[in-house]
Short mmCIF file of C-alpha atoms in Angstrom, two decimals:
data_model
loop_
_atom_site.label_atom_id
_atom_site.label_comp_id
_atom_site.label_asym_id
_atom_site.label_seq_id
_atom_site.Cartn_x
_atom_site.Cartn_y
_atom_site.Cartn_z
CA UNK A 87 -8.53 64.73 88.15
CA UNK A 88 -8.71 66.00 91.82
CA UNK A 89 -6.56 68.80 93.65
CA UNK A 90 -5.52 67.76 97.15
CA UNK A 91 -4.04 70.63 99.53
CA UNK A 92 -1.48 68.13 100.91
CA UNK A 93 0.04 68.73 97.29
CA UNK A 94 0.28 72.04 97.12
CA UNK A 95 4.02 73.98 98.63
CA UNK A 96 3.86 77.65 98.06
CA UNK A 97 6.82 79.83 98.88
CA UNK A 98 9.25 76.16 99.34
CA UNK A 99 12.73 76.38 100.37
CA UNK A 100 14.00 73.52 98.40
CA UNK A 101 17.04 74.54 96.96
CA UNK A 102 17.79 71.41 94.26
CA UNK A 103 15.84 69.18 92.00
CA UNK A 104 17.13 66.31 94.78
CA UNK A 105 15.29 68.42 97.70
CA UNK A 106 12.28 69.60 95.14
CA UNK A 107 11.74 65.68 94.03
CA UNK A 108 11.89 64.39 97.64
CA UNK A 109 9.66 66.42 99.27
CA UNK A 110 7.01 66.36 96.91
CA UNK A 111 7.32 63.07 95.51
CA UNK A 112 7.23 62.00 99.24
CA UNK A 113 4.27 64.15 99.86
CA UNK A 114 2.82 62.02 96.62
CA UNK A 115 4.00 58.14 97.82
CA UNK A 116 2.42 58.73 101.28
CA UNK A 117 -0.58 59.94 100.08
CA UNK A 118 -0.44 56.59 97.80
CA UNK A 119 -0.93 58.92 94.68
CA UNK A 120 2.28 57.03 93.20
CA UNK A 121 4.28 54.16 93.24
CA UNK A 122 7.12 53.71 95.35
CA UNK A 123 9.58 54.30 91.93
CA UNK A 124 8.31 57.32 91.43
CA UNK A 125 10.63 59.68 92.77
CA UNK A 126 13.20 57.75 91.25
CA UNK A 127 11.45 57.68 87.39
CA UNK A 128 10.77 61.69 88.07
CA UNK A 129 14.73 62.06 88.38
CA UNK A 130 15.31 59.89 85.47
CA UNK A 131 13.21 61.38 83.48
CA UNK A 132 14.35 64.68 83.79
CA UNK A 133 17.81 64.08 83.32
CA UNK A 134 16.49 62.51 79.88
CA UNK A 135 13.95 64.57 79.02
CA UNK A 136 14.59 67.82 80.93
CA UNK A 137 11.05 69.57 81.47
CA UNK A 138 11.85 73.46 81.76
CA UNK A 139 9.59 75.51 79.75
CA UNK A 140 10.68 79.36 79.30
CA UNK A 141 7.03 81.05 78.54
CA UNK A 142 6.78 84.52 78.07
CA UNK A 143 6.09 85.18 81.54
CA UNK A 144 8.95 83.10 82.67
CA UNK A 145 10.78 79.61 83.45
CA UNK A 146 8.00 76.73 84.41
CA UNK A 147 8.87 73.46 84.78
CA UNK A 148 6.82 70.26 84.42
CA UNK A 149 8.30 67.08 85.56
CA UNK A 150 6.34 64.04 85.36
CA UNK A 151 7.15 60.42 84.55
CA UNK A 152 5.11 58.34 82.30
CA UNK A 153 1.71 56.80 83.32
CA UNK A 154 3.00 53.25 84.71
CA UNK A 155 4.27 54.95 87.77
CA UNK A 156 1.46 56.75 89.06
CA UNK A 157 -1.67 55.49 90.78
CA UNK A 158 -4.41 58.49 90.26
CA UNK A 159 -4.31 61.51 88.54
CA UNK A 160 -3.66 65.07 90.09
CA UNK A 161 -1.50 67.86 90.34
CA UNK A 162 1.36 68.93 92.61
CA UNK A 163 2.46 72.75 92.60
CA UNK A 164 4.93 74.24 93.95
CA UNK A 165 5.88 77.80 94.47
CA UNK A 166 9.48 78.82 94.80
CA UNK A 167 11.58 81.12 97.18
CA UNK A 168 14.70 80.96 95.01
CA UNK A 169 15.10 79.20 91.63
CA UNK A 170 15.97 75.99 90.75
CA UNK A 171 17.35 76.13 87.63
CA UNK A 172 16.03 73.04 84.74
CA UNK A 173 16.90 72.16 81.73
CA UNK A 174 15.08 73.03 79.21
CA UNK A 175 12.61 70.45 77.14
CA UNK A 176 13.45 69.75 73.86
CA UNK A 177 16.96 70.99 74.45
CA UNK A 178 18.96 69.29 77.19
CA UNK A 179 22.52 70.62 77.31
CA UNK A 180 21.21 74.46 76.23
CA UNK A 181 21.30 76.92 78.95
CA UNK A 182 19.08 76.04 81.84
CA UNK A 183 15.92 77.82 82.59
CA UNK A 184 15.98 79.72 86.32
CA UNK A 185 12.19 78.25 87.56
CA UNK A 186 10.35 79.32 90.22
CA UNK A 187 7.04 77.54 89.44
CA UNK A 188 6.93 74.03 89.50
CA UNK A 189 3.97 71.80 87.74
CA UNK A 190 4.73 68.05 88.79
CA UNK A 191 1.68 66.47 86.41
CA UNK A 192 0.76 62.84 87.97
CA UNK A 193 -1.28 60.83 84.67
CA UNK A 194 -2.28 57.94 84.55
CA UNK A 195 -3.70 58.72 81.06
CA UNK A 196 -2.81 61.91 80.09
CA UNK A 197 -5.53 61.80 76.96
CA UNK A 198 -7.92 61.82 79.45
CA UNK A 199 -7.10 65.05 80.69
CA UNK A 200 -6.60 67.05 78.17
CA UNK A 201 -8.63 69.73 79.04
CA UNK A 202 -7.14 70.56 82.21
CA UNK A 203 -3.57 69.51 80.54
CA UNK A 204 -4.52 72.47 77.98
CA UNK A 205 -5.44 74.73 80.83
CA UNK A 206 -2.76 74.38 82.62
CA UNK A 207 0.04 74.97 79.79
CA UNK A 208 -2.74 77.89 78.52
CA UNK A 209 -2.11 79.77 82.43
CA UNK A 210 1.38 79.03 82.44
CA UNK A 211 2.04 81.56 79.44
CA UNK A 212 0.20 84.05 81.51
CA UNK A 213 2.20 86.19 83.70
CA UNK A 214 -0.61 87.47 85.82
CA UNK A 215 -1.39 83.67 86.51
CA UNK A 216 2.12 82.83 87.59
CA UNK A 217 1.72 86.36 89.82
CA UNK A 218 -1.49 84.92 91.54
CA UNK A 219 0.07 81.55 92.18
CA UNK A 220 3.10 83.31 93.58
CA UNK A 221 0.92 85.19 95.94
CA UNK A 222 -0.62 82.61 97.49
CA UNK A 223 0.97 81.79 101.06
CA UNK A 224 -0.99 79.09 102.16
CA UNK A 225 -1.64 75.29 100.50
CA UNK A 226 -5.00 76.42 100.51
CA UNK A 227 -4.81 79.76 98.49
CA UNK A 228 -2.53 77.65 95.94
CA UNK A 229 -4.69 75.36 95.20
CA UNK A 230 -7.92 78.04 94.59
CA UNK A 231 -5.53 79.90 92.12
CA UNK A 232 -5.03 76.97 90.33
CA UNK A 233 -8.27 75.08 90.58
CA UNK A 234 -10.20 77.71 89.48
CA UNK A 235 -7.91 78.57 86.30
CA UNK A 236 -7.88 75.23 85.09
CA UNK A 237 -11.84 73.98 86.16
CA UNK A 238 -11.12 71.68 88.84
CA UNK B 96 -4.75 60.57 54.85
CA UNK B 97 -1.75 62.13 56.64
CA UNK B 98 0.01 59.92 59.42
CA UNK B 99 1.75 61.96 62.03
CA UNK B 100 3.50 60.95 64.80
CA UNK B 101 4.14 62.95 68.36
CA UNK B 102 6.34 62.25 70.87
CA UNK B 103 7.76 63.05 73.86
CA UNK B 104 9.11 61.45 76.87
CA UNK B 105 6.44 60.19 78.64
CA UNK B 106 3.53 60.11 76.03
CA UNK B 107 1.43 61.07 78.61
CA UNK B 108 1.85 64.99 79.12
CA UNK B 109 3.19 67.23 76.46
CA UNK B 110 2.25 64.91 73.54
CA UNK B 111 -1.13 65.15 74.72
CA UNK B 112 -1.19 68.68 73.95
CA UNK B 113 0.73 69.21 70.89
CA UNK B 114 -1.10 66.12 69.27
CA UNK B 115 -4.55 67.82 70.09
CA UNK B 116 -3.48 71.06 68.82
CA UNK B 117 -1.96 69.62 65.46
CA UNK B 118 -5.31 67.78 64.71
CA UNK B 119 -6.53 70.97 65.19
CA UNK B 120 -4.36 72.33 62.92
CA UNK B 121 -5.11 69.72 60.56
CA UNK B 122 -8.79 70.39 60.38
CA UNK B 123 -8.18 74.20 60.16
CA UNK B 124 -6.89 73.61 57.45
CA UNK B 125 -8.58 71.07 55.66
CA UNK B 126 -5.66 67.84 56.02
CA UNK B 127 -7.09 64.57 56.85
CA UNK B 128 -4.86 63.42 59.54
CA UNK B 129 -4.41 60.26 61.95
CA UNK B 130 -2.40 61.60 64.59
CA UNK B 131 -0.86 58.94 67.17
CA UNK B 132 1.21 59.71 70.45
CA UNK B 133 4.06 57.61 71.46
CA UNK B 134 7.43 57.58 73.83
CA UNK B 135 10.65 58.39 72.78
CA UNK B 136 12.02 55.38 72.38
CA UNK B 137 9.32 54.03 70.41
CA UNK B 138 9.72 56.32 67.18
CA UNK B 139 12.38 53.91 65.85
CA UNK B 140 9.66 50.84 65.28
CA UNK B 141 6.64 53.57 64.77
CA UNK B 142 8.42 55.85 62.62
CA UNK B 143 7.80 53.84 58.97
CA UNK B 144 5.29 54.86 56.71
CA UNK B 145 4.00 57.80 58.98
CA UNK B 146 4.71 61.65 57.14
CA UNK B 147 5.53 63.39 59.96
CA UNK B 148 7.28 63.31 63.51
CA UNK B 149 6.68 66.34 66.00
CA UNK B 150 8.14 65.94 69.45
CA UNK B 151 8.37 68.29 72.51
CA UNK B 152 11.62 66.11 73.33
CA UNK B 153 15.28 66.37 71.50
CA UNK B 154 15.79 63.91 69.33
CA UNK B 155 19.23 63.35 67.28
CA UNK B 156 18.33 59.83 65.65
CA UNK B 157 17.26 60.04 61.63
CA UNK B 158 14.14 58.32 61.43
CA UNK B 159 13.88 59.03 57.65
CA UNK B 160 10.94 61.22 58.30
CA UNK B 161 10.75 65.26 59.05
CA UNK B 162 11.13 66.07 62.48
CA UNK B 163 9.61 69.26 63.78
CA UNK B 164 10.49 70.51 67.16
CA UNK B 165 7.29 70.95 68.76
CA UNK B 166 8.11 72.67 72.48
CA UNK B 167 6.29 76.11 71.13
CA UNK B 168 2.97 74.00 72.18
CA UNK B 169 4.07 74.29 75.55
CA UNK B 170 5.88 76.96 75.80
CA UNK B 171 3.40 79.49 73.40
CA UNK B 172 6.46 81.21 71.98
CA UNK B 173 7.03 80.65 68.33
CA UNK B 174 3.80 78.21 67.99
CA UNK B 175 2.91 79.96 64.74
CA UNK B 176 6.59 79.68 63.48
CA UNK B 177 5.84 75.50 64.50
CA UNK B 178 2.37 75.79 62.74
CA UNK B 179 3.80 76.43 59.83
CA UNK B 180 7.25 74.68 59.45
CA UNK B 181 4.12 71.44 60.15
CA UNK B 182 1.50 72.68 57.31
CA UNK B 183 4.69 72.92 54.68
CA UNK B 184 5.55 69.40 55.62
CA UNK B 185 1.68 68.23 55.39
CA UNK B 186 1.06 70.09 52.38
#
């Protein structure tokens, strides 16, 4: 799995999971990191299977679609300036989650990954993690918080 | 041998990591265990024969097996209130 700094959006204005998915999964087709029915499987997906996590240290969310729409394997992060509230997983319909971290996982095998897949859910139930990637201001500083917490 | 199946929406993210920490769990505490990941939408054809469905997804459907809601894997809150609702099923 490798970390690319065009992926990485701290302190984003996007105010919707519309403006959120575009800019991102744009960021992700023109990098050719994804097919071109990815942004549209990301929204599907989430309306289906909602991917807001409430950790202790707050509201995360991971969308992602299944393997057969990306084309490599990385991570796009993206820090918040106001929340974007998500449903949460396992429970679409219950209150949603206010997130200002956003994971977007891109698999094509997510078995092969576990260890940075167990990382990264590991840091996100860590508040001084979510502080670090929050203080980041540039793509650069994002993706050192993250690299180095997860090993890539 | 146990047969337990975990699912989520993509079977690419969340199951990856709730499946690896229930064979964990498994071997912890002695259960011999053939854990398999799958979709969804898949549980209906997959769900026969197994003893145990854990997904990080809601899920109304009966499949005629326990279901165990397994979000704490991501989340880390409640995961030893999970652990053990899964180890009562097992046992």
């Amino acid at each position: 799995m490798k970390l690319d700094v065009r992926l990485m959006f701290p302190h984003a204005s996007a105010k919707t999971h519309a403006d959120l998915f575009a800019e991102v999964g744009g960021a992700l087709t023109a990098a050719g990191l994804v097919k071109d029915t990815y942004v549209t499987a990301l929204t599907d997906r989430e309306s289906q299977y909602p991917t807001g996590v409430l950790t202790s240290s707050g509201g995360v969310a991971l969308p992602h679609t299944d393997a057969s729409h990306a084309n490599a394997d990385t991570v796009a992060l993206v820090t918040l300036e106001e929340p974007i509230p998500f449903e949460p997983m396992g429970a679409p319909g219950d209150e949603p989650i206010d997130v200002k971290t956003v994971i977007f996982l891109v698999l094509t095998d997510g078995k092969a990954h576990l260890r940075a897949l167990s990382a990264t859910v590991k840091a996100i139930q860590d508040a001084e993690f979510i502080q670090q990637l929050h203080a980041a201001t540039t793509p650069e500083g994002l993706m050192a918080v993250y690299g180095e917490r997860v090993g890539l | 041998m146990k047969k337990i199946l975990v699912a989520c929406g993509g079977a690419v993210a969340t199951s990856t990591i709730a499946a690896e920490r229930i064979r964990e769990l498994c071997k912890e505490n002695n259960i011999a265990a053939d854990v398999q990941q799958c979709r969804i939408p898949e549980l209906v054809a997959q769900a026969p024969g197994t003893d145990l469905i854990v997904t990080t997804a809601k899920v109304t459907k009966d499949y005629g097996v326990p279901v165990i809601h397994g979000v704490a894997f991501v989340s880390g809150v409640n995961v030893e209130a999970t652990e053990e609702k899964i180890l009562d099923v097992l046992r």
